[in-house]
PDB file of C-alpha atoms in Angstrom:
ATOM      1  CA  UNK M   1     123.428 164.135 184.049  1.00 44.00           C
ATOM      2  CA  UNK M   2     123.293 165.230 180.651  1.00 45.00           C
ATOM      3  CA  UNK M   3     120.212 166.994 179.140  1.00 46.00           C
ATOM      4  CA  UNK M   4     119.501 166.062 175.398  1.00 45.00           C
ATOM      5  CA  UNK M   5     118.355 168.904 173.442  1.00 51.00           C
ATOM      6  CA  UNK M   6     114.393 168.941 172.016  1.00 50.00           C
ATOM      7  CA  UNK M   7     116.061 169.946 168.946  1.00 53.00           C
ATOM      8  CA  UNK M   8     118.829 167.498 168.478  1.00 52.00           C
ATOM      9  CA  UNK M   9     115.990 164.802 169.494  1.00 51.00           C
ATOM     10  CA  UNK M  10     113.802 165.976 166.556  1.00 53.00           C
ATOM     11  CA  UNK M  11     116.797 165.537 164.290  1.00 54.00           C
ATOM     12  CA  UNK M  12     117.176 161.807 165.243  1.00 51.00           C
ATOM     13  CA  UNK M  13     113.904 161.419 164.416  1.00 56.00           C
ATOM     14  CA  UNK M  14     113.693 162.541 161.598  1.00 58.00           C
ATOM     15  CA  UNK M  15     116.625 160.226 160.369  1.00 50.00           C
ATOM     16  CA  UNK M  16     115.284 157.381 161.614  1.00 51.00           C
ATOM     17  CA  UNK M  17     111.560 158.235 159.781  1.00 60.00           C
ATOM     18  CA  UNK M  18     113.909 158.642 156.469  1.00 58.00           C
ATOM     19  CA  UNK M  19     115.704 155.075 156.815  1.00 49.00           C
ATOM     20  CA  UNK M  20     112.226 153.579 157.749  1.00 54.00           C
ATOM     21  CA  UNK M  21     110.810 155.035 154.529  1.00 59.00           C
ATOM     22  CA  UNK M  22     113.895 153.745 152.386  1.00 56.00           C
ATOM     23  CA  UNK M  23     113.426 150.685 153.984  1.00 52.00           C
ATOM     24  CA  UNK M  24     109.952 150.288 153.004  1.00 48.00           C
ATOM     25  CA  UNK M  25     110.633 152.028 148.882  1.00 53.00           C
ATOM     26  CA  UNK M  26     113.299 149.026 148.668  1.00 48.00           C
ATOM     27  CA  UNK M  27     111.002 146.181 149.939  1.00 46.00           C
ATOM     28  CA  UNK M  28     108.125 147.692 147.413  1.00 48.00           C
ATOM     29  CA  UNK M  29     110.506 147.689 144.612  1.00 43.00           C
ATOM     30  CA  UNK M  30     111.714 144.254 145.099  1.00 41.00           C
ATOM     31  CA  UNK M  31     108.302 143.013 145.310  1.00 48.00           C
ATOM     32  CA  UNK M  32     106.900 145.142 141.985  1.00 48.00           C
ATOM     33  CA  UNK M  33     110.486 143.439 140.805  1.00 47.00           C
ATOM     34  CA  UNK M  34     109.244 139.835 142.032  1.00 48.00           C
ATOM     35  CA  UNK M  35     105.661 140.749 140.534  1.00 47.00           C
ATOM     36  CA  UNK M  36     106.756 142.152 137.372  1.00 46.00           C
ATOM     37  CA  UNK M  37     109.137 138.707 136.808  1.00 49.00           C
ATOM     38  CA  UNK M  38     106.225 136.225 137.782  1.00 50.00           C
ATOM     39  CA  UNK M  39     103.973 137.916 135.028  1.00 53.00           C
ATOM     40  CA  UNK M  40     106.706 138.087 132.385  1.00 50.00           C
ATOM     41  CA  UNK M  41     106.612 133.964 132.878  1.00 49.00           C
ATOM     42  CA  UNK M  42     103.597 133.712 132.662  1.00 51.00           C
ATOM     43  CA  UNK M  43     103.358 135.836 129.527  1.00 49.00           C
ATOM     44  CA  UNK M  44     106.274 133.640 128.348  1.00 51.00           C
ATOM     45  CA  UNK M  45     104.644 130.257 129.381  1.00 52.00           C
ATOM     46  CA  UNK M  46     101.029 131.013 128.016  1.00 52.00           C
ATOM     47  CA  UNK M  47     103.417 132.191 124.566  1.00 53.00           C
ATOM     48  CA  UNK M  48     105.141 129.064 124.616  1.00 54.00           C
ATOM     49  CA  UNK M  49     101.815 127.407 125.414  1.00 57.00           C
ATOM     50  CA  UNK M  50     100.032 128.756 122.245  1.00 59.00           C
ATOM     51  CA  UNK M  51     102.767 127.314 120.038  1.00 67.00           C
ATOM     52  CA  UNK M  52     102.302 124.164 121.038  1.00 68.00           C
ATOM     53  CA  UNK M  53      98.590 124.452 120.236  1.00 70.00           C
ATOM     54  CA  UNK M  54      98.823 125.570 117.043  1.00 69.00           C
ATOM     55  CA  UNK M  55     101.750 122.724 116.062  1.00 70.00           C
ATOM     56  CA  UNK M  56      99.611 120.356 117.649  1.00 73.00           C
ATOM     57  CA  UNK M  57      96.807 121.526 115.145  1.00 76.00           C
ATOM     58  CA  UNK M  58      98.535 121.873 112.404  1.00 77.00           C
ATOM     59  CA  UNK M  59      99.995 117.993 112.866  1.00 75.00           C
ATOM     60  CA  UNK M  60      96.511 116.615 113.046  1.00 79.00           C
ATOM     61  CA  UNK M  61      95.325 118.400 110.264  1.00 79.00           C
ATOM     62  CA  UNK M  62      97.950 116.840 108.114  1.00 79.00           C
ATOM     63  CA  UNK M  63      97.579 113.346 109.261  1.00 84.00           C
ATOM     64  CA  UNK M  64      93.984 114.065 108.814  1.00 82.00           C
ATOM     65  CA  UNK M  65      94.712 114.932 104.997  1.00 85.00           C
ATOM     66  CA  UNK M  66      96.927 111.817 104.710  1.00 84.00           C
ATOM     67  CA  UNK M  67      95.023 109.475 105.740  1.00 86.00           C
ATOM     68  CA  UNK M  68      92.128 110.761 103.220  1.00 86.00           C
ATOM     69  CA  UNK M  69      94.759 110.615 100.586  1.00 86.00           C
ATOM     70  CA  UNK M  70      95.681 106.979 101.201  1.00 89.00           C
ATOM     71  CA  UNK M  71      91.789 106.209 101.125  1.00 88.00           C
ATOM     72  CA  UNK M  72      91.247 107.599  97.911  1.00 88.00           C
ATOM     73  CA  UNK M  73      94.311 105.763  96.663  1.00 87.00           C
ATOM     74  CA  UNK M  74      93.272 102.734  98.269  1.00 87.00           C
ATOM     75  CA  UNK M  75      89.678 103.333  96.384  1.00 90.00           C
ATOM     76  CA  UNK M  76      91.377 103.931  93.354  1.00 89.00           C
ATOM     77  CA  UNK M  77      93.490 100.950  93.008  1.00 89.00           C
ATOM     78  CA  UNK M  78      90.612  98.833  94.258  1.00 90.00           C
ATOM     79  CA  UNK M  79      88.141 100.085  91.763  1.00 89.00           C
ATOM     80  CA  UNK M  80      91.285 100.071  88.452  1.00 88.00           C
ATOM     81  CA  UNK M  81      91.323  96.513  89.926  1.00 88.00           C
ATOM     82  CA  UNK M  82      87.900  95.166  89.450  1.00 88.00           C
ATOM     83  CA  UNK M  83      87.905  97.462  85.607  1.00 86.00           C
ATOM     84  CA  UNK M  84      90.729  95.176  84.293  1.00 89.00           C
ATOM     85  CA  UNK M  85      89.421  92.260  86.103  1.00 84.00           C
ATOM     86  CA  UNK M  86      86.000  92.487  84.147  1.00 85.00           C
ATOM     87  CA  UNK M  87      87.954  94.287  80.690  1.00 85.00           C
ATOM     88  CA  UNK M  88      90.224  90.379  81.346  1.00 84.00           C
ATOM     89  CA  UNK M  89      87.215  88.740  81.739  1.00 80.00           C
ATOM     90  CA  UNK M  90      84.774  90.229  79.062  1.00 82.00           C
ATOM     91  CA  UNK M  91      88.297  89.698  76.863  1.00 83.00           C
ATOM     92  CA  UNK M  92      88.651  85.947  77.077  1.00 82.00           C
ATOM     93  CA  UNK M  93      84.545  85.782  76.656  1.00 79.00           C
ATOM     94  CA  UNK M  94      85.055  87.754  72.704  1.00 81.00           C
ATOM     95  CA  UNK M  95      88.192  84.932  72.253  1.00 81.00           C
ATOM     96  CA  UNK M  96      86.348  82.219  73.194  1.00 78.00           C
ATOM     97  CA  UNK M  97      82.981  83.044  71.184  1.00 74.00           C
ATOM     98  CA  UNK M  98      85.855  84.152  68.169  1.00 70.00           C
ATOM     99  CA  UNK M  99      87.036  80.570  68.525  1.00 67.00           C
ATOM    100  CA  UNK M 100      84.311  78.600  68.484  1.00 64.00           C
ATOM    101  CA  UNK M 101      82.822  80.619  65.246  1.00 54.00           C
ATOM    102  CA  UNK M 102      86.168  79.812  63.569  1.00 61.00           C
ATOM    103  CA  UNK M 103      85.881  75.989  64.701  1.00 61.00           C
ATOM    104  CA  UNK M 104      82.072  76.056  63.362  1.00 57.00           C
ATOM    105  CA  UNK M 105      82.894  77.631  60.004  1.00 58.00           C
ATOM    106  CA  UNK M 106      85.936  74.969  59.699  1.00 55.00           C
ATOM    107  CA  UNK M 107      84.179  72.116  60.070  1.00 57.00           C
ATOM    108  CA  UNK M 108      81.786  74.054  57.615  1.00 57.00           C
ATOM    109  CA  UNK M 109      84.537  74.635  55.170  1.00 56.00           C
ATOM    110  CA  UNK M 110      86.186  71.386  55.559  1.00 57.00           C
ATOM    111  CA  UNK M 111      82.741  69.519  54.893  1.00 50.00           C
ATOM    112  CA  UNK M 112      82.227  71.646  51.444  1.00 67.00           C
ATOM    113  CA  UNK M 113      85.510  70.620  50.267  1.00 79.00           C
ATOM    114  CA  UNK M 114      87.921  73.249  51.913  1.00 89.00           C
ATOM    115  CA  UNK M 115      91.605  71.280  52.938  1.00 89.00           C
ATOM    116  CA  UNK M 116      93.673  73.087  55.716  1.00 88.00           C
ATOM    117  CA  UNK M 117      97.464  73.702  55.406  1.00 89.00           C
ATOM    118  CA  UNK M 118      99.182  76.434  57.746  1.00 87.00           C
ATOM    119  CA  UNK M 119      97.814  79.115  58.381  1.00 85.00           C
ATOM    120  CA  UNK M 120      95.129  78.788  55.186  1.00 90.00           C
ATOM    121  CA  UNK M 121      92.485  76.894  53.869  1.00 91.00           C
ATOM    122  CA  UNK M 122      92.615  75.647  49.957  1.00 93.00           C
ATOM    123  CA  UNK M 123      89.802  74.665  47.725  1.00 93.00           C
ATOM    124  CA  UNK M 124      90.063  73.127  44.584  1.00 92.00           C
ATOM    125  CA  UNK M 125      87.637  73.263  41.870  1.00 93.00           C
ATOM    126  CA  UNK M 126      85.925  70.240  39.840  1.00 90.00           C
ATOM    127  CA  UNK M 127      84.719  72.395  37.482  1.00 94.00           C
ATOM    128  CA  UNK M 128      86.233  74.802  34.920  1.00 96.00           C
ATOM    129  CA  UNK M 129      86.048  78.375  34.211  1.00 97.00           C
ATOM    130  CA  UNK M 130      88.040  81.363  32.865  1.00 97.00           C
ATOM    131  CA  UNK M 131      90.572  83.163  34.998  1.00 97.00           C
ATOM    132  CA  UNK M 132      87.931  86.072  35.976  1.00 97.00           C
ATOM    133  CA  UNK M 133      85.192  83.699  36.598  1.00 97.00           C
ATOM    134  CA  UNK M 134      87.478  81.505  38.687  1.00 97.00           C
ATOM    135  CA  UNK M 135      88.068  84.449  40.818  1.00 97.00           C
ATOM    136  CA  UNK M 136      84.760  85.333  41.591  1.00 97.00           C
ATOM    137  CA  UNK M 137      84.054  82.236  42.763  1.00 96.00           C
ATOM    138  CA  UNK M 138      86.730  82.519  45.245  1.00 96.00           C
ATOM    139  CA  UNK M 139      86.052  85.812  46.300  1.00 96.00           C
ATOM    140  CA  UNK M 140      82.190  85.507  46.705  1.00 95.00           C
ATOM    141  CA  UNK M 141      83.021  82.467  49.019  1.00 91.00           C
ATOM    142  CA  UNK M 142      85.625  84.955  51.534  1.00 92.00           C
ATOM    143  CA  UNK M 143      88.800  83.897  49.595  1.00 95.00           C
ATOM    144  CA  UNK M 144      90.599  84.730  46.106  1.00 97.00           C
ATOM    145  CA  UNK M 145      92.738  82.588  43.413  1.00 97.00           C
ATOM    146  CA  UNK M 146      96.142  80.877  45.616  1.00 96.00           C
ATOM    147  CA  UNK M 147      99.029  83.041  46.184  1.00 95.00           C
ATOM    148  CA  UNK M 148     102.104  80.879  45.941  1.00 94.00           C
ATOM    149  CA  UNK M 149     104.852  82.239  48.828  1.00 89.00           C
ATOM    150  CA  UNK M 150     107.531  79.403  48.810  1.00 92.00           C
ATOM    151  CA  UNK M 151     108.411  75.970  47.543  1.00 92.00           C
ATOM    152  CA  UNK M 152     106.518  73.974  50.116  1.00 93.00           C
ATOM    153  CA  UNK M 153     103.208  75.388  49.351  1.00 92.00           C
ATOM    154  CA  UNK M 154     103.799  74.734  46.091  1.00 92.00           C
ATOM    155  CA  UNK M 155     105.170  71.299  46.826  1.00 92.00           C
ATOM    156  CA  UNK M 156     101.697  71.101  48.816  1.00 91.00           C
ATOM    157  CA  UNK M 157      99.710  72.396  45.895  1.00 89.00           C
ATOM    158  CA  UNK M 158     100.922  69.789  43.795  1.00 89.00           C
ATOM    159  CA  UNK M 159     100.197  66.995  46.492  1.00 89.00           C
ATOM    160  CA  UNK M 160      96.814  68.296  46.385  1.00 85.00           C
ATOM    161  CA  UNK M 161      95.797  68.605  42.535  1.00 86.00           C
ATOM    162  CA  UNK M 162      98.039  66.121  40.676  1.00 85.00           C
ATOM    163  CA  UNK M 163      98.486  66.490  37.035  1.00 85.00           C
ATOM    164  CA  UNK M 164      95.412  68.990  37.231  1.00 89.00           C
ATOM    165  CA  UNK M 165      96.407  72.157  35.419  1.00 93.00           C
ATOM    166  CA  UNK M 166      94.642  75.342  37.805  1.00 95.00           C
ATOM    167  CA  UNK M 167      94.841  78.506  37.507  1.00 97.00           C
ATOM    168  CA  UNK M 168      96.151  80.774  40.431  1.00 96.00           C
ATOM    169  CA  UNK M 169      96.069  84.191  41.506  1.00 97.00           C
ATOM    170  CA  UNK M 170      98.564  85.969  39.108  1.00 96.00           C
ATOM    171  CA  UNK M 171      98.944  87.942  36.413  1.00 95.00           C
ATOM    172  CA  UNK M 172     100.110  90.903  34.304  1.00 93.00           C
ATOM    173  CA  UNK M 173      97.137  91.909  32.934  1.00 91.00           C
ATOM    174  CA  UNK M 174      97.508  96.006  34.149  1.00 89.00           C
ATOM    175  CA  UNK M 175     101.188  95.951  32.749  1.00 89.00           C
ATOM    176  CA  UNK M 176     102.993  93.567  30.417  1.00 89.00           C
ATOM    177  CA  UNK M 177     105.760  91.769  32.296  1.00 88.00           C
ATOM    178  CA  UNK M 178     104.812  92.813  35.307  1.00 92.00           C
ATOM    179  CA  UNK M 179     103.919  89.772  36.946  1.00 94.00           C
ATOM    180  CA  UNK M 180     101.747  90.731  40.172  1.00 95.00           C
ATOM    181  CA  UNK M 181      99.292  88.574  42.542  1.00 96.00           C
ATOM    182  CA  UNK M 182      96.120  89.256  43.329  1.00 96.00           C
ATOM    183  CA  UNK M 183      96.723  90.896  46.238  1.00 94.00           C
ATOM    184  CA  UNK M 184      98.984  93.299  44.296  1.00 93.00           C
ATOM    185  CA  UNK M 185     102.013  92.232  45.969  1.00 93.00           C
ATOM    186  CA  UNK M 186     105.351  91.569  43.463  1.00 89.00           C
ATOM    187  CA  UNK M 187     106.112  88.330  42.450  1.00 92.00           C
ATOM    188  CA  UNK M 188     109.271  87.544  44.197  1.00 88.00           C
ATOM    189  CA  UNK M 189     109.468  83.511  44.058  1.00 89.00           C
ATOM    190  CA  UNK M 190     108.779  81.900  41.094  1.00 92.00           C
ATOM    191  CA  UNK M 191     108.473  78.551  39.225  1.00 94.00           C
ATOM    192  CA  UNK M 192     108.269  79.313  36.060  1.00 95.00           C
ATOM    193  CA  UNK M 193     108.746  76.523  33.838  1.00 93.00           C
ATOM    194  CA  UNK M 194     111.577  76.664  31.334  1.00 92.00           C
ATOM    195  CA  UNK M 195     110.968  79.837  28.479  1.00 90.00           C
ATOM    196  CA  UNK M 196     107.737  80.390  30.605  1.00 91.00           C
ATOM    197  CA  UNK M 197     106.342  82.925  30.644  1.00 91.00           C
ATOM    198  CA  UNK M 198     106.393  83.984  26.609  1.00 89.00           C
ATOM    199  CA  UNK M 199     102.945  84.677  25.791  1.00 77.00           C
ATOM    200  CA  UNK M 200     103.069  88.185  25.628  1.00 76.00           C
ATOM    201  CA  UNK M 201      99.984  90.122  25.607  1.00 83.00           C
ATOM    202  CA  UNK M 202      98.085  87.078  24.607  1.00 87.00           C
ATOM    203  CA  UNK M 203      98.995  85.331  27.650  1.00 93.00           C
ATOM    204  CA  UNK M 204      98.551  87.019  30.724  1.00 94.00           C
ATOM    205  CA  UNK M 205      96.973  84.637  33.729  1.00 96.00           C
ATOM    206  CA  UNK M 206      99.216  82.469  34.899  1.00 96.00           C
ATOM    207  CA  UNK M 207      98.110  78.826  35.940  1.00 96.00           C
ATOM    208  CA  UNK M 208     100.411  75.963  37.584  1.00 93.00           C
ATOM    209  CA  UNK M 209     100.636  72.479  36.138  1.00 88.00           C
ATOM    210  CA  UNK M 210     102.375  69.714  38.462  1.00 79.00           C
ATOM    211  CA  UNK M 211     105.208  71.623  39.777  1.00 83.00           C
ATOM    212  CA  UNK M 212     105.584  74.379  36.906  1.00 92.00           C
ATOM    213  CA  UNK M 213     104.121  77.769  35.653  1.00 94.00           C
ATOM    214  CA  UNK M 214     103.016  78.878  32.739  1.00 93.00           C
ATOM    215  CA  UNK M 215     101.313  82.051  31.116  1.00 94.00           C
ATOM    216  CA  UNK M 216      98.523  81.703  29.153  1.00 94.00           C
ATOM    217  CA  UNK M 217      95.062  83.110  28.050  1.00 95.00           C
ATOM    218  CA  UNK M 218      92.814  84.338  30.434  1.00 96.00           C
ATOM    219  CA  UNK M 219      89.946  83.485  28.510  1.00 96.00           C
ATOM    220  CA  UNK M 220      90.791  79.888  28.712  1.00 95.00           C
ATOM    221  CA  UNK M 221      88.828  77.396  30.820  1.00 97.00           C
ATOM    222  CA  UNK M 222      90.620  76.084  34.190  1.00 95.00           C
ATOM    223  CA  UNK M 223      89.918  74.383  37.347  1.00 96.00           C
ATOM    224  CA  UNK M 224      90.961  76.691  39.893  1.00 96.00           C
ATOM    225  CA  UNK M 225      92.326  76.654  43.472  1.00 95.00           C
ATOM    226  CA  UNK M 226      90.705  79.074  45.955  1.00 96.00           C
ATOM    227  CA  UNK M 227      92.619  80.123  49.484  1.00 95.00           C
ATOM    228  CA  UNK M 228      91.487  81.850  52.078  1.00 91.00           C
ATOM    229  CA  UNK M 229      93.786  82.581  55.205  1.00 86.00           C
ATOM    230  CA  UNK M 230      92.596  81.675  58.394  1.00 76.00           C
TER     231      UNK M 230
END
């Protein structure tokens, strides 16, 4: 039988204590490990977490501010909407009044001897008066002495006033030769009749007889034809 020495049993314990106690350092490091990793994902969740939070604010905040921008827009248009409606109608309400003031003073017009061709409205005169005189008269009534454009008011004019000799609205009374009407526009088309004018500074009021012109002295008496444009 062998005898096992106290001191080589002492030594085997001690070994054994040793492996125990690396046993034990390994299983607490591998659970610090296992701690250490659970809280790191946790860190990393409540991280990712937070993100979210503040995208998902962010996001609402900005549909927030669109949707108050398409309000005000929508406002907007709705209130530019109802201005022009109103600006339309208080519009047509001015035409409308402006027409029938124009019909009234027609029929006014055309019942004190006024005769409408175009776009004007032509008086002729029963009485007679000088070239200056004649022009008062139109111009106190809203018009002045006829301003011949082309050959159909003038065909028109004669329609009108027969063999009547009239005066009309030019002369060259500011400079000799310088035919001008009265409302200081140059005389482009004329209808002069043959030699006319050749009155020199003797003659310088024009008047029309049938179709023709002729110059003469402004002193003279003359019916008259008045226009006023429409």
């Amino acid at each position: 039988m062998q005898v096992i020495d106290k001191e080589d049993g002492k030594e085997e314990m001690n070994v054994y204590e040793k492996l125990k106690m690396e046993e034990l350092n390994t299983y607490d490091v591998c659970m610090m490990s296992g701690i250490e990793n659970s809280d790191t994902k946790r860190k990393q969740t409540s991280q990712h977490t937070g993100s979210e939070c503040v995208k998902m604010r962010r996001y609402r905040s900005d549909t927030v501010c669109l949707v108050l921008l398409c309000v005000l827009l929508l406002t907007a248009v709705i209130v530019l909407c109802v201005l022009i409606k109103n600006l339309t109608k208080e519009r047509d309400q001015q035409r409308n009044q402006l027409t029938q003031y124009i019909n009234v003073l027609m029929k006014i017009l055309k019942a004190d001897g006024w005769m409408e061709y175009q776009s004007s409205l032509y008086f002729i005169s029963s009485e007679q008066k000088s070239w200056s005189e004649s022009r008062s008269y139109c111009r106190d009534r809203g018009a002045d002495l006829i301003i011949i454009n082309n050959k159909e008011e003038q065909d028109f004019i004669e329609k009108i006033s027969g063999t009547t000799r009239f005066w009309i609205g030019l002369s060259d009374v500011d400079e000799e030769r310088r035919w001008k009407w009265v409302d200081n526009s140059t005389l482009n088309t004329s209808f002069w009749a043959s030699k006319e004018p050749n009155g020199d500074r003797g003659e310088n009021c024009a008047e029309s007889a049938s179709s023709e012109w002729n110059d003469q002295s402004c002193n003279s008496n003359r019916n008259w034809i008045c226009e006023r444009k429409q």
